[in-house]
């Protein structure tokens, strides 16, 4: 592929990475928890953060840390951060964050979840596990399209470059 | 992926290939290569005008499109798809940043500008010759060029059928969606770049047309500002963007006319002068934010509801509520 890809690199620090990994374990399917897919997921997330405006990616990184350490204020967490909470308490905390409280906070948590979950489902291993392999399907559709409508398609391509009457 | 990529190479300059500062002269410099910019460039090039297009994003031909959402967001979208219009409420806006602009990443819904909007342009913006009657032949021409038509029935998804059914039960009138496509195969990955070129984005229509008629296109090139002499726009200053994102050499364009249709949100900061001047398009020799002659449209993921088997990865969504 040619052209620009992304303007910069984002590398999560060790402590932020811990925060993100715990968050990802909670919002992604349990298959993520065995740890094999986590490095690839983090790598995808870093790429995606790098493509965002610096202010937005910095805010999201801060939000991951805030969600992790903000658990200390959650009554059921008893002063522990999210990364140190057991599953039921951690789930309860995330549910509370995304379901209650100020709208801005709920929106930010939803955005974080969307970003992480999208990165998870884009992993080749996840796709293979789900049987989502669209490339072969698309190639087949494209072939059938050309077989059925090839003449019209070629005519449309030619018309793009052809002289035409000016209105 | 498959599909033709009728992009003639002559006239296309990509950022990675530029080694030093570039200065060019032309009649018209067009900022952006999306629905507005590419259409304008093709029309001008057809008329023998010397046109230069400048596109901030890269050139990604049809054959390079994949079904990797993250990759598409990073390569084809502005700000990785994280754009938003701040207001009450804030609205997420997905804008294209690639040769072909947002037409590469939208769903290809293609509707004529409503008469009330044309009337407002005439009334509030003092744009001449945009009555619905006068625009008719132009709309027809654009529709021919980008193959605006109804979807082949077999490629319409079950989700759309259910949506139509539900609408009809609510007593709403439904109408077929018009899309710029030639026998769309129904892959439902429009927002990742059409892998078959069935969607007639600017990438496969007006950009190649303009290039085939002598227009030049500088991709991976970000416009910093419109230059001027007194109150007259005289060109643009821009810089190329290296593949790793670093700032590359400078591009200076001298032109008789500067046109900046590039997106609804971005161009204003490039324009010199007071905000009130910019809002009036106050610079002579400059065309401000010429709207694309067809409604912009962002695409959304298909949704599912009700009964029956719905496969969101199969077939496109293609019904809309009638007015």
CSV table of C-alpha atoms in Angstrom, one decimal:
chain,number,residue,atom,x,y,z
A,1,UNK,CA,0.0,0.0,0.0
A,2,UNK,CA,1.3,3.4,-0.9
A,3,UNK,CA,0.7,6.8,0.7
A,4,UNK,CA,0.7,7.9,4.3
A,5,UNK,CA,-0.1,5.5,7.0
A,6,UNK,CA,0.2,7.2,10.4
A,7,UNK,CA,2.0,10.2,11.6
A,8,UNK,CA,3.7,8.9,14.7
A,9,UNK,CA,4.2,6.0,17.0
A,10,UNK,CA,2.6,5.4,20.4
A,11,UNK,CA,4.2,3.1,22.8
A,12,UNK,CA,2.3,2.5,26.1
A,13,UNK,CA,4.4,2.6,29.2
A,14,UNK,CA,4.6,-0.4,31.5
A,15,UNK,CA,2.1,0.8,34.0
A,16,UNK,CA,-0.4,2.0,31.3
A,17,UNK,CA,0.0,-1.3,29.6
A,18,UNK,CA,-1.1,-3.0,32.8
A,19,UNK,CA,-4.1,-0.8,33.0
A,20,UNK,CA,-5.1,-1.4,29.4
A,21,UNK,CA,-4.5,-5.1,29.7
A,22,UNK,CA,-6.8,-5.4,32.7
A,23,UNK,CA,-9.4,-3.3,31.0
A,24,UNK,CA,-9.2,-5.4,27.9
A,25,UNK,CA,-9.6,-8.6,29.9
A,26,UNK,CA,-12.8,-7.3,31.3
A,27,UNK,CA,-14.5,-6.0,28.1
A,28,UNK,CA,-13.3,-8.6,25.6
A,29,UNK,CA,-14.4,-12.3,25.4
A,30,UNK,CA,-12.8,-14.7,27.8
A,31,UNK,CA,-10.5,-16.1,25.1
A,32,UNK,CA,-8.3,-13.0,25.6
A,33,UNK,CA,-7.6,-13.9,29.2
A,34,UNK,CA,-5.1,-16.7,28.4
A,35,UNK,CA,-2.6,-14.1,27.4
A,36,UNK,CA,-1.5,-15.3,24.0
A,37,UNK,CA,-3.4,-12.6,22.1
A,38,UNK,CA,-2.7,-9.7,24.5
A,39,UNK,CA,0.6,-8.5,22.9
A,40,UNK,CA,-1.0,-8.4,19.4
A,41,UNK,CA,-4.0,-6.6,20.8
A,42,UNK,CA,-1.9,-4.0,22.5
A,43,UNK,CA,0.1,-3.5,19.3
A,44,UNK,CA,-3.0,-2.9,17.3
A,45,UNK,CA,-4.3,-0.5,20.0
A,46,UNK,CA,-1.0,1.5,19.9
A,47,UNK,CA,-1.3,1.8,16.1
A,48,UNK,CA,-4.8,3.0,16.3
A,49,UNK,CA,-3.9,5.5,19.0
A,50,UNK,CA,-1.1,6.8,16.9
A,51,UNK,CA,-3.5,7.5,14.0
A,52,UNK,CA,-5.6,9.7,16.3
A,53,UNK,CA,-4.9,13.4,16.9
A,54,UNK,CA,-2.3,13.6,19.7
A,55,UNK,CA,-4.7,15.3,22.1
A,56,UNK,CA,-7.3,12.5,21.7
A,57,UNK,CA,-4.8,9.7,22.1
A,58,UNK,CA,-3.2,11.3,25.1
A,59,UNK,CA,-6.7,11.8,26.6
A,60,UNK,CA,-7.5,8.1,26.0
A,61,UNK,CA,-4.3,6.9,27.5
A,62,UNK,CA,-5.0,9.1,30.5
A,63,UNK,CA,-8.5,7.7,30.7
A,64,UNK,CA,-7.2,4.1,30.8
A,65,UNK,CA,-5.0,5.0,33.7
A,66,UNK,CA,-7.8,6.9,35.4
A,67,UNK,CA,-10.2,4.0,35.1
A,68,UNK,CA,-7.6,1.7,36.5
A,69,UNK,CA,-6.7,3.9,39.5
A,70,UNK,CA,-10.2,5.3,39.9
A,71,UNK,CA,-11.3,1.9,41.1
A,72,UNK,CA,-9.7,2.9,44.5
A,73,UNK,CA,-12.7,5.2,45.0
A,74,UNK,CA,-15.2,2.5,44.2
A,75,UNK,CA,-16.6,1.2,47.5
A,76,UNK,CA,-16.5,-2.5,46.6
A,77,UNK,CA,-12.8,-2.2,45.5
A,78,UNK,CA,-11.7,-1.3,49.1
A,79,UNK,CA,-8.9,0.9,47.9
A,80,UNK,CA,-7.4,-1.3,45.3
A,81,UNK,CA,-6.8,-0.4,41.7
A,82,UNK,CA,-8.7,-2.2,38.9
A,83,UNK,CA,-5.6,-4.3,38.0
A,84,UNK,CA,-5.7,-5.8,41.5
A,85,UNK,CA,-9.4,-6.6,41.7
A,86,UNK,CA,-10.9,-10.0,41.2
A,87,UNK,CA,-13.2,-10.6,38.3
A,88,UNK,CA,-16.6,-10.0,40.0
A,89,UNK,CA,-15.6,-6.7,41.6
A,90,UNK,CA,-13.8,-5.5,38.5
A,91,UNK,CA,-16.9,-6.3,36.4
A,92,UNK,CA,-19.1,-4.5,38.8
A,93,UNK,CA,-16.8,-1.4,38.7
A,94,UNK,CA,-16.8,-1.3,34.9
A,95,UNK,CA,-20.5,-1.8,34.8
A,96,UNK,CA,-20.9,1.1,37.2
A,97,UNK,CA,-18.7,3.3,35.2
A,98,UNK,CA,-20.4,2.7,31.9
A,99,UNK,CA,-23.9,2.5,33.2
A,100,UNK,CA,-24.1,5.3,35.8
A,101,UNK,CA,-22.7,8.6,36.6
A,102,UNK,CA,-22.0,11.6,34.3
A,103,UNK,CA,-22.7,11.2,30.7
A,104,UNK,CA,-19.2,12.3,29.7
A,105,UNK,CA,-17.7,9.5,31.7
A,106,UNK,CA,-20.0,6.9,30.3
A,107,UNK,CA,-19.2,8.1,26.8
A,108,UNK,CA,-15.5,7.9,27.4
A,109,UNK,CA,-15.7,4.4,28.8
A,110,UNK,CA,-17.8,3.4,25.8
A,111,UNK,CA,-15.2,4.8,23.5
A,112,UNK,CA,-12.4,2.9,25.3
A,113,UNK,CA,-14.4,-0.3,25.1
A,114,UNK,CA,-15.1,0.2,21.4
A,115,UNK,CA,-11.5,0.8,20.7
A,116,UNK,CA,-10.3,-2.2,22.6
A,117,UNK,CA,-13.0,-4.6,21.4
A,118,UNK,CA,-12.5,-3.5,17.8
A,119,UNK,CA,-8.8,-4.2,18.1
A,120,UNK,CA,-9.6,-7.6,19.5
A,121,UNK,CA,-12.0,-8.6,16.7
A,122,UNK,CA,-9.5,-7.4,14.1
A,123,UNK,CA,-6.9,-9.9,15.2
A,124,UNK,CA,-6.3,-12.6,12.6
A,125,UNK,CA,-6.6,-15.3,15.3
A,126,UNK,CA,-10.0,-14.0,16.5
A,127,UNK,CA,-11.2,-13.8,12.9
A,128,UNK,CA,-10.1,-17.3,12.2
A,129,UNK,CA,-11.8,-18.5,15.4
A,130,UNK,CA,-15.1,-16.9,14.4
A,131,UNK,CA,-14.8,-18.1,10.9
A,132,UNK,CA,-14.9,-14.6,9.6
A,133,UNK,CA,-12.8,-14.8,6.5
A,134,UNK,CA,-14.3,-12.3,4.1
A,135,UNK,CA,-11.5,-12.1,1.6
A,136,UNK,CA,-12.4,-15.4,-0.1
A,137,UNK,CA,-16.1,-14.4,-0.1
A,138,UNK,CA,-15.3,-11.0,-1.6
A,139,UNK,CA,-13.0,-12.5,-4.3
A,140,UNK,CA,-15.8,-14.9,-5.2
A,141,UNK,CA,-18.3,-12.1,-5.4
A,142,UNK,CA,-16.0,-10.0,-7.5
A,143,UNK,CA,-15.4,-12.9,-9.9
A,144,UNK,CA,-19.2,-13.6,-10.3
A,145,UNK,CA,-19.8,-9.9,-10.7
A,146,UNK,CA,-17.4,-9.7,-13.7
A,147,UNK,CA,-18.8,-12.9,-15.2
A,148,UNK,CA,-22.4,-11.7,-15.0
A,149,UNK,CA,-21.9,-8.0,-15.7
A,150,UNK,CA,-18.5,-7.7,-17.3
A,151,UNK,CA,-19.5,-5.9,-20.4
A,152,UNK,CA,-21.4,-3.2,-18.5
A,153,UNK,CA,-18.6,-2.8,-16.0
A,154,UNK,CA,-16.0,-2.3,-18.7
A,155,UNK,CA,-18.3,0.1,-20.5
A,156,UNK,CA,-18.7,2.1,-17.3
A,157,UNK,CA,-14.9,2.2,-16.8
A,158,UNK,CA,-14.4,3.3,-20.4
A,159,UNK,CA,-17.1,6.0,-20.0
A,160,UNK,CA,-15.1,7.6,-17.1
A,161,UNK,CA,-12.4,8.6,-19.5
A,162,UNK,CA,-14.5,9.2,-22.6
A,163,UNK,CA,-15.3,12.6,-24.1
A,164,UNK,CA,-18.8,13.7,-23.4
A,165,UNK,CA,-21.0,16.6,-24.3
A,166,UNK,CA,-20.8,19.6,-22.1
A,167,UNK,CA,-24.1,20.7,-20.6
B,1,UNK,CA,-8.5,-8.1,-3.4
B,2,UNK,CA,-9.7,-7.8,-6.9
B,3,UNK,CA,-11.0,-5.0,-9.1
B,4,UNK,CA,-9.8,-2.6,-11.6
B,5,UNK,CA,-7.8,0.5,-10.6
B,6,UNK,CA,-8.1,2.8,-13.6
B,7,UNK,CA,-5.7,5.3,-12.2
B,8,UNK,CA,-3.3,6.6,-14.9
B,9,UNK,CA,0.1,7.2,-13.3
B,10,UNK,CA,1.0,10.4,-15.3
B,11,UNK,CA,0.2,13.5,-13.2
B,12,UNK,CA,0.1,11.7,-9.9
B,13,UNK,CA,3.0,12.6,-7.5
B,14,UNK,CA,3.1,10.9,-4.2
B,15,UNK,CA,4.9,12.3,-1.2
B,16,UNK,CA,7.4,9.5,-0.8
B,17,UNK,CA,8.8,10.2,-4.3
B,18,UNK,CA,9.5,13.9,-3.8
B,19,UNK,CA,13.1,14.6,-2.8
B,20,UNK,CA,13.1,18.4,-2.7
B,21,UNK,CA,11.0,21.5,-2.7
B,22,UNK,CA,8.6,21.8,-5.6
B,23,UNK,CA,7.2,25.0,-7.2
B,24,UNK,CA,4.5,24.8,-9.8
B,25,UNK,CA,2.3,27.3,-11.7
B,26,UNK,CA,-1.2,26.5,-12.9
B,27,UNK,CA,-4.5,28.2,-13.7
B,28,UNK,CA,-6.5,26.6,-10.8
B,29,UNK,CA,-5.3,24.9,-7.7
B,30,UNK,CA,-7.9,22.6,-6.0
B,31,UNK,CA,-7.4,21.6,-2.4
B,32,UNK,CA,-8.8,18.1,-1.9
B,33,UNK,CA,-9.7,15.3,-4.2
B,34,UNK,CA,-13.1,14.2,-2.9
B,35,UNK,CA,-16.6,14.7,-4.2
B,36,UNK,CA,-16.1,18.5,-4.7
B,37,UNK,CA,-12.5,18.7,-5.6
B,38,UNK,CA,-12.2,15.9,-8.0
B,39,UNK,CA,-15.4,16.8,-9.8
B,40,UNK,CA,-14.3,20.4,-10.1
B,41,UNK,CA,-10.8,19.3,-11.3
B,42,UNK,CA,-12.3,17.0,-13.9
B,43,UNK,CA,-14.6,19.7,-15.2
B,44,UNK,CA,-11.9,22.2,-15.5
B,45,UNK,CA,-9.5,19.7,-17.1
B,46,UNK,CA,-12.2,18.8,-19.6
B,47,UNK,CA,-12.3,22.5,-20.5
B,48,UNK,CA,-8.6,22.6,-21.1
B,49,UNK,CA,-7.7,24.5,-17.8
B,50,UNK,CA,-4.4,23.7,-16.2
B,51,UNK,CA,-5.4,22.2,-12.9
B,52,UNK,CA,-3.4,21.1,-9.8
B,53,UNK,CA,-5.1,19.0,-7.1
B,54,UNK,CA,-3.6,18.7,-3.7
B,55,UNK,CA,-4.6,15.9,-1.4
B,56,UNK,CA,-3.4,15.5,2.2
B,57,UNK,CA,-4.0,11.7,2.2
B,58,UNK,CA,-2.2,9.0,0.2
B,59,UNK,CA,-3.1,7.3,-3.0
B,60,UNK,CA,-4.5,3.9,-2.2
B,61,UNK,CA,-5.7,2.1,-5.3
B,62,UNK,CA,-8.5,-0.4,-5.3
B,63,UNK,CA,-6.2,-3.4,-5.2
B,64,UNK,CA,-4.7,-2.3,-1.9
B,65,UNK,CA,-8.0,-2.3,0.1
B,66,UNK,CA,-8.3,-5.0,2.7
B,67,UNK,CA,-11.0,-6.0,5.2
B,68,UNK,CA,-8.8,-4.9,8.1
B,69,UNK,CA,-10.8,-2.1,9.8
B,70,UNK,CA,-7.8,-0.8,11.8
B,71,UNK,CA,-5.7,-0.5,8.8
B,72,UNK,CA,-8.4,1.3,6.8
B,73,UNK,CA,-8.9,3.7,9.7
B,74,UNK,CA,-5.2,4.5,9.8
B,75,UNK,CA,-4.7,4.9,6.1
B,76,UNK,CA,-8.0,6.2,4.6
B,77,UNK,CA,-9.6,8.2,7.5
B,78,UNK,CA,-8.7,11.6,8.9
B,79,UNK,CA,-7.6,11.3,12.5
B,80,UNK,CA,-8.0,7.5,12.5
B,81,UNK,CA,-11.7,8.0,12.2
B,82,UNK,CA,-11.8,9.8,15.5
B,83,UNK,CA,-13.1,13.1,14.2
B,84,UNK,CA,-16.0,14.9,15.8
B,85,UNK,CA,-18.0,18.0,15.4
B,86,UNK,CA,-18.2,19.7,18.8
B,87,UNK,CA,-21.6,21.0,19.6
B,88,UNK,CA,-24.8,20.1,21.4
B,89,UNK,CA,-24.7,17.2,21.1
B,90,UNK,CA,-21.2,16.4,19.7
B,91,UNK,CA,-21.4,14.3,16.6
B,92,UNK,CA,-18.8,11.8,15.4
B,93,UNK,CA,-17.7,12.6,11.8
B,94,UNK,CA,-15.8,10.1,9.7
B,95,UNK,CA,-13.9,12.0,7.0
B,96,UNK,CA,-11.8,10.5,4.3
B,97,UNK,CA,-8.2,11.5,4.0
B,98,UNK,CA,-7.0,9.8,0.9
B,99,UNK,CA,-7.1,10.3,-2.9
B,100,UNK,CA,-10.8,10.3,-3.5
B,101,UNK,CA,-11.6,11.8,-0.1
B,102,UNK,CA,-14.7,10.6,1.8
B,103,UNK,CA,-16.2,9.1,-1.3
B,104,UNK,CA,-13.7,6.2,-0.8
B,105,UNK,CA,-15.0,5.4,2.6
B,106,UNK,CA,-18.7,6.2,2.5
B,107,UNK,CA,-21.5,3.9,1.5
B,108,UNK,CA,-22.1,5.6,-1.8
B,109,UNK,CA,-25.5,7.0,-1.0
B,110,UNK,CA,-26.1,9.5,-3.7
B,111,UNK,CA,-28.9,12.0,-3.6
B,112,UNK,CA,-29.4,15.3,-5.3
B,113,UNK,CA,-29.0,18.5,-3.3
B,114,UNK,CA,-32.5,19.3,-2.1
B,115,UNK,CA,-34.2,22.4,-3.7
B,116,UNK,CA,-34.4,24.1,-0.3
B,117,UNK,CA,-30.6,23.9,0.1
B,118,UNK,CA,-30.1,25.2,-3.4
B,119,UNK,CA,-32.5,28.1,-2.7
B,120,UNK,CA,-30.6,28.9,0.5
B,121,UNK,CA,-27.2,28.9,-1.4
B,122,UNK,CA,-28.8,31.4,-3.8
B,123,UNK,CA,-30.3,33.5,-1.1
B,124,UNK,CA,-27.7,33.5,1.6
B,125,UNK,CA,-24.5,32.8,-0.3
B,126,UNK,CA,-25.4,34.7,-3.4
B,127,UNK,CA,-24.5,31.8,-5.6
B,128,UNK,CA,-25.8,32.3,-9.1
B,129,UNK,CA,-27.3,29.7,-11.4
B,130,UNK,CA,-28.2,27.1,-8.7
B,131,UNK,CA,-32.0,26.9,-9.2
B,132,UNK,CA,-33.3,23.4,-9.2
B,133,UNK,CA,-34.1,23.8,-12.9
B,134,UNK,CA,-30.7,25.1,-13.8
B,135,UNK,CA,-29.0,22.3,-11.8
B,136,UNK,CA,-31.0,19.5,-13.4
B,137,UNK,CA,-28.6,18.9,-16.3
B,138,UNK,CA,-25.6,19.1,-14.0
B,139,UNK,CA,-27.1,16.5,-11.7
B,140,UNK,CA,-27.8,14.3,-14.6
B,141,UNK,CA,-24.3,14.6,-15.8
B,142,UNK,CA,-22.8,13.8,-12.4
B,143,UNK,CA,-25.1,10.9,-12.0
B,144,UNK,CA,-24.1,9.5,-15.4
B,145,UNK,CA,-20.4,9.9,-14.6
B,146,UNK,CA,-20.5,8.2,-11.2
B,147,UNK,CA,-23.2,5.6,-12.3
B,148,UNK,CA,-25.9,6.6,-9.8
B,149,UNK,CA,-28.5,3.8,-9.8
B,150,UNK,CA,-30.6,1.5,-7.6
B,151,UNK,CA,-29.0,-1.5,-6.1
B,152,UNK,CA,-29.3,-4.9,-7.8
B,153,UNK,CA,-31.9,-6.7,-5.7
B,154,UNK,CA,-29.7,-9.7,-4.9
B,155,UNK,CA,-27.2,-7.5,-3.2
B,156,UNK,CA,-29.5,-5.9,-0.8
B,157,UNK,CA,-29.1,-7.3,2.7
B,158,UNK,CA,-31.7,-8.9,5.0
B,159,UNK,CA,-31.2,-6.2,7.5
B,160,UNK,CA,-32.4,-3.6,4.9
B,161,UNK,CA,-35.4,-5.8,4.0
B,162,UNK,CA,-36.4,-6.0,7.6
B,163,UNK,CA,-35.9,-2.3,8.0
B,164,UNK,CA,-38.2,-1.7,5.0
B,165,UNK,CA,-40.8,-4.2,6.4
B,166,UNK,CA,-40.8,-2.5,9.8
B,167,UNK,CA,-41.1,0.9,8.2
B,168,UNK,CA,-44.0,-0.3,6.1
B,169,UNK,CA,-45.8,-1.7,9.1
B,170,UNK,CA,-45.3,1.7,10.7
B,171,UNK,CA,-47.1,3.2,7.7
B,172,UNK,CA,-44.0,4.9,6.4
B,173,UNK,CA,-43.3,5.2,2.7
B,174,UNK,CA,-40.0,3.6,1.8
B,175,UNK,CA,-37.9,4.3,-1.3
B,176,UNK,CA,-35.0,2.6,-2.9
B,177,UNK,CA,-31.7,4.1,-2.1
B,178,UNK,CA,-29.7,5.6,-4.9
B,179,UNK,CA,-26.0,4.7,-4.9
B,180,UNK,CA,-23.1,5.5,-7.1
B,181,UNK,CA,-22.2,2.0,-8.1
B,182,UNK,CA,-22.1,-0.4,-11.0
B,183,UNK,CA,-23.6,-3.7,-10.1
B,184,UNK,CA,-22.4,-3.6,-6.5
B,185,UNK,CA,-21.5,-7.1,-5.4
B,186,UNK,CA,-22.8,-6.5,-1.9
B,187,UNK,CA,-19.5,-7.2,0.0
B,188,UNK,CA,-20.6,-4.7,2.7
B,189,UNK,CA,-17.1,-3.3,3.2
B,190,UNK,CA,-17.8,0.1,1.6
B,191,UNK,CA,-16.3,1.9,4.6
B,192,UNK,CA,-13.0,0.1,4.2
B,193,UNK,CA,-12.7,1.1,0.5
B,194,UNK,CA,-14.6,-0.8,-2.1
B,195,UNK,CA,-12.5,-3.9,-3.0
B,196,UNK,CA,-14.2,-4.4,-6.4
B,197,UNK,CA,-14.4,-0.7,-7.6
B,198,UNK,CA,-18.2,-1.3,-7.9
B,199,UNK,CA,-18.6,1.9,-5.8
B,200,UNK,CA,-17.8,4.7,-8.2
B,201,UNK,CA,-15.9,6.9,-5.8
B,202,UNK,CA,-13.8,9.7,-7.0
B,203,UNK,CA,-10.8,7.4,-6.9
B,204,UNK,CA,-12.1,5.5,-9.9
B,205,UNK,CA,-14.0,8.3,-11.7
B,206,UNK,CA,-13.2,11.9,-11.6
B,207,UNK,CA,-9.7,11.7,-10.3
B,208,UNK,CA,-8.5,9.5,-13.2
B,209,UNK,CA,-10.6,11.6,-15.6
B,210,UNK,CA,-8.9,14.8,-14.5
B,211,UNK,CA,-5.5,13.1,-14.7
B,212,UNK,CA,-6.1,11.8,-18.1
B,213,UNK,CA,-6.8,15.3,-19.3
B,214,UNK,CA,-3.6,16.7,-18.0
B,215,UNK,CA,-4.4,17.6,-14.4
B,216,UNK,CA,-1.7,17.1,-11.8
B,217,UNK,CA,-2.3,15.6,-8.4
B,218,UNK,CA,0.0,15.9,-5.4
B,219,UNK,CA,-0.9,13.3,-2.8
B,220,UNK,CA,0.5,13.1,0.8
B,221,UNK,CA,0.6,16.8,0.7
B,222,UNK,CA,-0.9,19.1,3.4
B,223,UNK,CA,-1.9,22.6,2.6
B,224,UNK,CA,-0.6,25.1,5.2
B,225,UNK,CA,-2.1,28.2,3.9
B,226,UNK,CA,-3.5,30.1,1.0
B,227,UNK,CA,-1.1,32.8,-0.1
B,228,UNK,CA,-2.3,36.2,-1.3
B,229,UNK,CA,-1.3,39.5,-2.6
B,230,UNK,CA,-3.5,42.2,-1.1
B,231,UNK,CA,-7.0,40.7,-1.2
B,232,UNK,CA,-6.2,38.4,-4.0
B,233,UNK,CA,-5.5,34.7,-3.5
B,234,UNK,CA,-2.4,33.8,-5.4
B,235,UNK,CA,-1.8,30.1,-4.6
B,236,UNK,CA,-1.1,27.8,-1.7
B,237,UNK,CA,1.9,26.8,0.4
B,238,UNK,CA,1.9,23.1,1.4
B,239,UNK,CA,4.3,20.4,2.5
B,240,UNK,CA,4.6,16.8,1.7
B,241,UNK,CA,4.2,14.1,4.4
B,242,UNK,CA,6.7,11.3,4.6
B,243,UNK,CA,5.5,7.7,4.9
B,244,UNK,CA,6.6,7.8,8.6
B,245,UNK,CA,4.6,10.9,9.2
B,246,UNK,CA,7.5,13.4,9.2
B,247,UNK,CA,7.3,16.7,7.5
B,248,UNK,CA,8.7,16.5,3.9
B,249,UNK,CA,9.7,19.1,1.3
B,250,UNK,CA,7.6,22.1,0.6
B,251,UNK,CA,5.2,22.5,-2.3
B,252,UNK,CA,4.5,26.1,-3.5
B,253,UNK,CA,1.7,26.5,-6.0
B,254,UNK,CA,1.0,29.8,-7.9
B,255,UNK,CA,-2.4,29.9,-9.4
B,256,UNK,CA,-4.9,32.3,-10.8
B,257,UNK,CA,-7.7,30.7,-8.8
B,258,UNK,CA,-7.7,28.8,-5.5
B,259,UNK,CA,-10.6,26.4,-4.8
B,260,UNK,CA,-10.9,24.7,-1.5
B,261,UNK,CA,-13.8,22.3,-1.4
B,262,UNK,CA,-11.8,20.1,1.0
B,263,UNK,CA,-14.3,18.8,3.6
B,264,UNK,CA,-16.8,20.7,5.6
B,265,UNK,CA,-14.6,21.4,8.6
B,266,UNK,CA,-11.0,21.9,7.7
B,267,UNK,CA,-10.2,24.5,5.1
B,268,UNK,CA,-10.9,27.7,7.0
B,269,UNK,CA,-7.7,27.7,9.0
B,270,UNK,CA,-5.7,27.8,5.8
B,271,UNK,CA,-7.3,31.0,4.7
B,272,UNK,CA,-5.7,34.3,5.5
B,273,UNK,CA,-7.6,37.3,6.8
B,274,UNK,CA,-10.4,37.9,9.2
B,275,UNK,CA,-13.0,35.3,9.9
B,276,UNK,CA,-15.7,37.6,8.5
B,277,UNK,CA,-13.7,37.9,5.2
B,278,UNK,CA,-13.3,34.2,5.0
B,279,UNK,CA,-17.0,33.6,5.7
B,280,UNK,CA,-17.9,35.8,2.7
B,281,UNK,CA,-15.2,34.2,0.5
B,282,UNK,CA,-13.8,37.7,0.6
B,283,UNK,CA,-10.6,37.0,-1.3
B,284,UNK,CA,-10.7,37.8,-5.0
B,285,UNK,CA,-9.6,34.9,-7.2
B,286,UNK,CA,-10.6,32.4,-4.6
B,287,UNK,CA,-13.5,30.0,-4.3
B,288,UNK,CA,-14.4,29.1,-0.8
B,289,UNK,CA,-15.7,25.8,0.3
B,290,UNK,CA,-17.6,25.0,-2.9
B,291,UNK,CA,-20.1,22.4,-1.8
B,292,UNK,CA,-20.1,19.1,-3.5
B,293,UNK,CA,-23.1,18.9,-5.9
B,294,UNK,CA,-24.5,15.9,-4.1
B,295,UNK,CA,-25.3,15.3,-0.5
B,296,UNK,CA,-22.4,14.0,1.6
B,297,UNK,CA,-23.1,10.8,3.4
B,298,UNK,CA,-21.4,8.9,6.1
B,299,UNK,CA,-21.8,5.2,6.3
B,300,UNK,CA,-22.7,3.3,9.4
B,301,UNK,CA,-22.4,-0.4,10.2
B,302,UNK,CA,-25.5,-2.4,9.4
B,303,UNK,CA,-27.6,-3.3,12.4
B,304,UNK,CA,-29.8,-6.3,12.9
B,305,UNK,CA,-33.2,-6.7,14.6
B,306,UNK,CA,-36.2,-8.9,14.5
B,307,UNK,CA,-36.3,-12.4,13.1
B,308,UNK,CA,-34.6,-14.2,10.3
B,309,UNK,CA,-31.0,-14.7,9.5
B,310,UNK,CA,-29.0,-11.5,9.1
B,311,UNK,CA,-25.4,-11.6,8.1
B,312,UNK,CA,-24.0,-8.2,8.4
B,313,UNK,CA,-21.0,-9.2,6.4
B,314,UNK,CA,-23.2,-10.1,3.4
B,315,UNK,CA,-24.9,-7.6,1.2
B,316,UNK,CA,-25.3,-3.9,1.6
B,317,UNK,CA,-27.8,-1.8,3.5
B,318,UNK,CA,-29.9,0.0,0.9
B,319,UNK,CA,-33.3,1.4,2.0
B,320,UNK,CA,-34.1,4.8,3.2
B,321,UNK,CA,-37.2,6.4,4.6
B,322,UNK,CA,-39.2,8.4,2.1
B,323,UNK,CA,-39.7,12.1,2.7
